[in-house]
C-alpha positions as a printed NumPy array, in Angstrom:
array([[ -0.001,   0.002,  -0.003],
       [  1.351,   3.357,  -1.022],
       [  1.997,   6.011,   1.61 ],
       [  3.621,   9.366,   1.19 ],
       [  6.916,  10.113,   2.825],
       [  5.705,  13.614,   3.647],
       [  4.148,  13.51 ,   7.139],
       [  1.864,  16.37 ,   6.286],
       [  1.042,  15.307,   2.749],
       [ -2.457,  14.435,   1.665],
       [ -1.613,  10.727,   1.408],
       [ -0.045,  10.35 ,   4.845],
       [ -1.595,   7.43 ,   6.716],
       [  0.843,   6.555,   9.457],
       [  1.658,   9.932,  10.945],
       [  0.117,  13.341,  11.463],
       [  1.565,  16.51 ,  13.031],
       [  0.521,  17.229,  16.594],
       [ -1.684,  20.334,  16.835],
       [  0.283,  21.559,  19.868],
       [  3.916,  20.518,  19.408],
       [  4.155,  19.867,  15.696],
       [  5.666,  16.433,  16.438],
       [  4.526,  13.409,  14.494],
       [  1.917,  11.236,  16.154],
       [  1.211,   7.696,  15.007],
       [ -2.363,   7.053,  13.977],
       [ -2.073,   3.542,  15.323],
       [ -0.517,   4.413,  18.712],
       [ -1.735,   7.9  ,  19.568],
       [ -4.155,   8.05 ,  22.477],
       [ -7.574,   9.479,  21.952],
       [ -7.527,  12.861,  23.664],
       [ -9.367,  16.106,  23.292],
       [ -6.327,  17.591,  21.595],
       [ -6.571,  15.162,  18.648],
       [ -8.703,  16.909,  16.028],
       [-11.518,  14.867,  14.547],
       [-10.529,  16.137,  11.109],
       [ -7.249,  14.195,  11.31 ],
       [ -9.106,  10.933,  11.911],
       [-11.463,  11.669,   9.062],
       [ -8.496,  12.42 ,   6.788],
       [ -6.85 ,   9.13 ,   7.76 ],
       [-10.023,   7.198,   6.919],
       [-10.316,   8.991,   3.584],
       [ -6.716,   8.158,   2.739],
       [ -7.259,   4.501,   3.655],
       [-10.357,   4.287,   1.477],
       [ -8.515,   5.958,  -1.395],
       [ -5.617,   3.538,  -1.096],
       [ -7.949,   0.532,  -1.039],
       [ -9.435,   1.716,  -4.319],
       [ -6.073,   1.628,  -6.046],
       [ -5.497,  -1.36 ,  -8.325],
       [ -2.484,  -2.673,  -6.402],
       [ -4.218,  -2.614,  -3.037],
       [ -7.434,  -4.11 ,  -4.402],
       [ -5.485,  -6.966,  -5.982],
       [ -3.677,  -7.618,  -2.734],
       [ -6.91 ,  -7.734,  -0.745],
       [ -8.48 , -10.031,  -3.349],
       [ -5.528, -12.41 ,  -3.294],
       [ -5.534, -12.639,   0.483],
       [ -9.281, -13.257,   0.496],
       [ -9.067, -15.979,  -2.143],
       [ -6.194, -17.599,  -0.268],
       [ -8.169, -17.577,   2.971],
       [-11.193, -19.106,   1.209],
       [ -9.094, -21.866,  -0.34 ],
       [ -7.372, -22.579,   2.979],
       [-10.687, -22.739,   4.831],
       [-12.208, -25.088,   2.251],
       [ -9.306, -27.53 ,   2.08 ],
       [ -8.68 , -27.32 ,   5.809],
       [-12.289, -28.204,   6.632],
       [-12.143, -31.194,   4.278],
       [ -8.921, -32.425,   5.872],
       [-10.255, -31.98 ,   9.405],
       [-13.537, -33.732,   8.592],
       [-11.807, -36.723,   7.031],
       [ -9.327, -36.934,   9.897],
       [-12.174, -37.133,  12.405],
       [-13.875, -39.833,  10.372],
       [-10.727, -41.926,  10.15 ],
       [-10.35 , -41.702,  13.923],
       [-13.941, -42.77 ,  14.341],
       [-14.946, -39.478,  15.94 ],
       [-18.027, -38.932,  13.809],
       [-20.213, -36.248,  15.354],
       [-23.104, -34.756,  13.437],
       [-22.557, -31.252,  14.804],
       [-18.834, -31.379,  14.104],
       [-19.5  , -32.447,  10.515],
       [-22.213, -29.777,  10.32 ],
       [-19.746, -27.106,  11.393],
       [-17.096, -28.125,   8.884],
       [-19.717, -28.238,   6.128],
       [-20.769, -24.684,   7.007],
       [-17.123, -23.613,   6.733],
       [-16.953, -25.045,   3.207],
       [-20.18 , -23.374,   2.162],
       [-19.076, -20.059,   3.649],
       [-15.702, -20.169,   1.915],
       [-17.33 , -20.811,  -1.474],
       [-19.855, -18.002,  -0.997],
       [-17.1  , -15.615,   0.11 ],
       [-15.081, -16.428,  -3.017],
       [-18.196, -15.938,  -5.13 ],
       [-18.894, -12.573,  -3.5  ],
       [-15.316, -11.446,  -4.127],
       [-15.552, -12.523,  -7.745],
       [-18.85 , -10.693,  -8.135],
       [-17.343,  -7.481,  -6.753],
       [-14.387,  -7.799,  -9.113],
       [-16.728,  -8.35 , -12.06 ],
       [-18.954,  -5.456, -11.034],
       [-16.003,  -3.06 , -10.728],
       [-13.984,  -4.493, -13.656],
       [-11.23 ,  -5.517, -11.236],
       [ -7.913,  -7.163, -12.005],
       [ -9.41 , -10.688, -11.889],
       [-11.336,  -9.917, -15.074],
       [ -8.176,  -9.101, -17.048],
       [ -8.017, -12.565, -18.569],
       [-11.586, -12.406, -19.882],
       [-10.894, -10.53 , -23.146],
       [ -7.854, -12.659, -23.974],
       [ -9.749, -15.916, -23.443],
       [-12.697, -14.651, -25.492],
       [-10.406, -13.59 , -28.315],
       [ -8.695, -16.976, -28.341],
       [-12.001, -18.842, -28.709],
       [-13.173, -16.374, -31.376],
       [-10.012, -17.012, -33.378],
       [-10.479, -20.79 , -33.424],
       [-13.931, -21.095, -34.951],
       [-14.861, -23.958, -37.256],
       [-18.235, -25.302, -38.431],
       [-17.695, -28.68 , -36.787],
       [-16.752, -27.215, -33.416],
       [-19.58 , -24.7  , -33.556],
       [-22.045, -27.536, -34.174],
       [-20.611, -29.577, -31.283],
       [-20.606, -26.58 , -28.926],
       [-24.207, -25.786, -29.846],
       [-25.277, -29.338, -29.062],
       [-23.46 , -29.33 , -25.718],
       [-24.83 , -25.951, -24.694],
       [-28.388, -27.046, -25.479],
       [-27.951, -30.226, -23.46 ],
       [-26.634, -28.189, -20.516],
       [-29.237, -25.439, -20.636],
       [-31.242, -24.588, -17.487],
       [-34.405, -26.001, -19.119],
       [-32.712, -29.302, -19.961],
       [-31.187, -29.461, -16.477],
       [-34.588, -28.916, -14.861],
       [-36.247, -31.605, -16.985],
       [-33.535, -34.148, -16.199],
       [-33.666, -33.277, -12.48 ],
       [-37.424, -33.819, -12.282],
       [-37.258, -37.112, -14.219],
       [-34.394, -38.532, -12.167],
       [-35.986, -37.327,  -8.916],
       [-39.146, -39.268,  -9.755],
       [-37.107, -42.403, -10.439],
       [-35.203, -42.033,  -7.162],
       [-38.405, -41.576,  -5.173],
       [-39.927, -44.7  ,  -6.685],
       [-36.801, -46.826,  -6.329],
       [-36.033, -45.939,  -2.723],
       [-39.636, -45.454,  -1.585],
       [-38.644, -42.151,  -0.044],
       [-39.082, -38.528,  -1.014],
       [-35.755, -37.497,   0.526],
       [-33.396, -38.31 ,  -2.391],
       [-35.843, -36.774,  -4.849],
       [-36.134, -33.649,  -2.708],
       [-32.351, -33.369,  -2.434],
       [-31.889, -33.554,  -6.204],
       [-34.759, -31.294,  -7.204],
       [-34.119, -28.861,  -4.351],
       [-30.437, -28.529,  -5.151],
       [-31.077, -27.766,  -8.822],
       [-33.902, -25.342,  -7.947],
       [-31.754, -23.539,  -5.376],
       [-28.921, -23.173,  -7.868],
       [-31.279, -21.813, -10.548],
       [-32.893, -19.238,  -8.236],
       [-29.543, -18.133,  -6.802],
       [-28.129, -17.755, -10.321],
       [-30.979, -15.475, -11.373],
       [-30.59 , -13.357,  -8.23 ],
       [-26.848, -12.947,  -8.65 ],
       [-27.289, -12.095, -12.327],
       [-29.702,  -9.284, -11.477],
       [-27.498,  -7.95 ,  -8.679],
       [-24.242,  -7.911, -10.656],
       [-25.955,  -6.968, -13.959],
       [-22.957,  -7.77 , -16.152],
       [-23.493,  -7.349, -19.9  ],
       [-22.766, -10.205, -22.248],
       [-19.525, -10.162, -24.267],
       [-19.671,  -7.645, -27.06 ],
       [-18.594, -10.098, -29.747],
       [-20.527,  -9.423, -32.908],
       [-22.854, -12.242, -33.919],
       [-23.147, -14.502, -30.892],
       [-23.377, -18.114, -31.946],
       [-26.071, -18.842, -29.339],
       [-29.075, -16.934, -28.052],
       [-28.519, -15.005, -24.827],
       [-30.895, -12.406, -23.411],
       [-30.197, -12.198, -19.695],
       [-27.135, -10.961, -17.809],
       [-23.794, -12.736, -18.055],
       [-22.538, -13.425, -14.507],
       [-22.679, -16.198, -13.432],
       [-23.219, -18.788, -16.143],
       [-26.603, -20.421, -15.594],
       [-25.58 , -23.391, -17.763],
       [-22.534, -24.159, -15.607],
       [-24.402, -23.534, -12.356],
       [-27.209, -25.904, -13.242],
       [-24.93 , -28.622, -14.636],
       [-22.735, -28.593, -11.536],
       [-25.788, -28.666,  -9.257],
       [-27.376, -31.61 , -11.09 ],
       [-24.272, -33.766, -11.41 ],
       [-23.022, -32.849,  -7.948],
       [-26.307, -33.848,  -6.338],
       [-26.249, -37.161,  -8.203],
       [-22.732, -37.826,  -6.909],
       [-23.839, -37.05 ,  -3.36 ],
       [-26.779, -39.461,  -3.679],
       [-24.712, -42.395,  -4.946],
       [-25.488, -45.552,  -2.93 ],
       [-23.115, -46.494,  -0.143],
       [-22.288, -49.806,  -1.806],
       [-20.645, -48.191,  -4.834],
       [-16.922, -48.89 ,  -4.79 ],
       [-14.134, -46.293,  -4.9  ],
       [-13.312, -47.034,  -8.532],
       [-16.851, -46.436,  -9.73 ],
       [-17.084, -43.283,  -7.63 ],
       [-13.855, -42.006,  -9.163],
       [-15.089, -42.753, -12.673],
       [-18.393, -41.013, -11.962],
       [-16.664, -37.949, -10.536],
       [-14.266, -37.78 , -13.488],
       [-17.129, -38.101, -15.963],
       [-19.052, -35.322, -14.229],
       [-15.949, -33.124, -14.334],
       [-15.569, -33.7  , -18.088],
       [-19.215, -32.779, -18.682],
       [-18.921, -29.554, -16.642],
       [-15.762, -28.55 , -18.532],
       [-17.491, -29.265, -21.845],
       [-20.499, -27.104, -20.943],
       [-18.259, -24.27 , -19.711],
       [-16.094, -24.451, -22.849],
       [-19.176, -24.396, -25.089],
       [-20.389, -21.153, -23.505],
       [-16.989, -19.542, -24.024],
       [-16.682, -20.893, -27.542],
       [-20.088, -19.542, -28.587],
       [-19.142, -16.102, -27.278],
       [-21.965, -15.686, -24.741],
       [-19.906, -15.746, -21.538],
       [-16.664, -14.494, -20.035],
       [-14.209, -16.779, -18.256],
       [-15.126, -15.337, -14.864],
       [-18.8  , -16.103, -15.623],
       [-18.164, -19.838, -15.834],
       [-15.942, -19.735, -12.732],
       [-18.729, -17.989, -10.841],
       [-21.177, -20.636, -12.033],
       [-18.847, -23.354, -10.777],
       [-18.581, -21.781,  -7.314],
       [-22.332, -21.233,  -7.047],
       [-23.144, -24.745,  -8.255],
       [-20.805, -26.429,  -5.765],
       [-22.193, -24.266,  -2.951],
       [-25.737, -25.341,  -3.87 ],
       [-24.677, -29.002,  -3.794],
       [-23.171, -28.6  ,  -0.329],
       [-26.316, -26.864,   0.932],
       [-28.476, -29.676,  -0.424],
       [-26.238, -32.336,   1.152],
       [-26.282, -30.486,   4.467],
       [-30.082, -30.183,   4.455],
       [-30.495, -33.877,   3.655],
       [-28.062, -34.956,   6.365],
       [-29.801, -32.727,   8.898],
       [-33.213, -34.177,   8.024],
       [-31.848, -37.715,   8.154],
       [-30.28 , -37.155,  11.566],
       [-33.417, -35.542,  13.019],
       [-35.898, -38.064,  11.657],
       [-33.955, -41.352,  11.392],
       [-37.073, -43.522,  11.64 ],
       [-38.814, -41.686,   8.832],
       [-35.91 , -41.618,   6.375],
       [-35.49 , -44.604,   4.093],
       [-32.572, -44.585,   1.736],
       [-30.904, -47.971,   1.639],
       [-30.967, -48.081,   5.465],
       [-28.327, -45.395,   5.878],
       [-28.23 , -41.671,   6.642],
       [-27.991, -39.655,   3.437],
       [-25.968, -37.99 ,   2.317],
       [-22.643, -37.793,   4.128],
       [-21.518, -34.258,   4.949],
       [-17.93 , -34.923,   3.966],
       [-17.221, -35.009,   0.264]])
């Protein structure tokens, strides 16, 4: 953060001249007395706000915030798994760590939204990525991207969610798995619309979009819905599924999400930060759905029927 070397300069943050002796007083260590003019404190606050609006300071704050979010997310996963390996499985402990993961994702999403709204440094890669996709157009790839983006549209996601939810309810003779799936997708869709309206980011200005787009750009509704649908299905996988099949399912879901995100970028209807925001929001919706299901299962164990086990586990 930049500070002026002149103690009396307009950008001085650390020191100010004493009104009586002319000596420098530290803003951080000076005692609050009647001799300390209120105008000096107001000036210090104004300087701090001005400095935080500079590009270098904003980038530093953003980096520290993203680092803290990543540390909280990975740390909560590690702590949760460590407790489970030791056999210390407590619902409220798992609940707390799950809340930490949800909070870290929402904090990262909020930071990204602020950066998008203010055209911050995080959005610098958006034009370059858009230009790269625009320079690699071909009829075959456009056709493939159009097919993928239609398959991953919010309407398609909703239809698949309702159909699969009905099958789950019939198979397991319980409304819980169906409610988890449908509720997760619905929550992601509503949250996406709300964030779009709040951020109000225009679509990329590329002439002749290769797909129809009428609403705001951030976050990508296609990516949000796809992540919510596939993530909820992974959460609801039966307990008897082996590690290999779980790994294959997770890898397949990852490939589908990447394909949907790439199709939106290729067709010129989204920025890179839009699809990243959709990913964060979709994962957060999945964790909320898993947490709600686990809470219901723990509170009403005699009512819940899902292969005779609590569903779903809070730890990923």
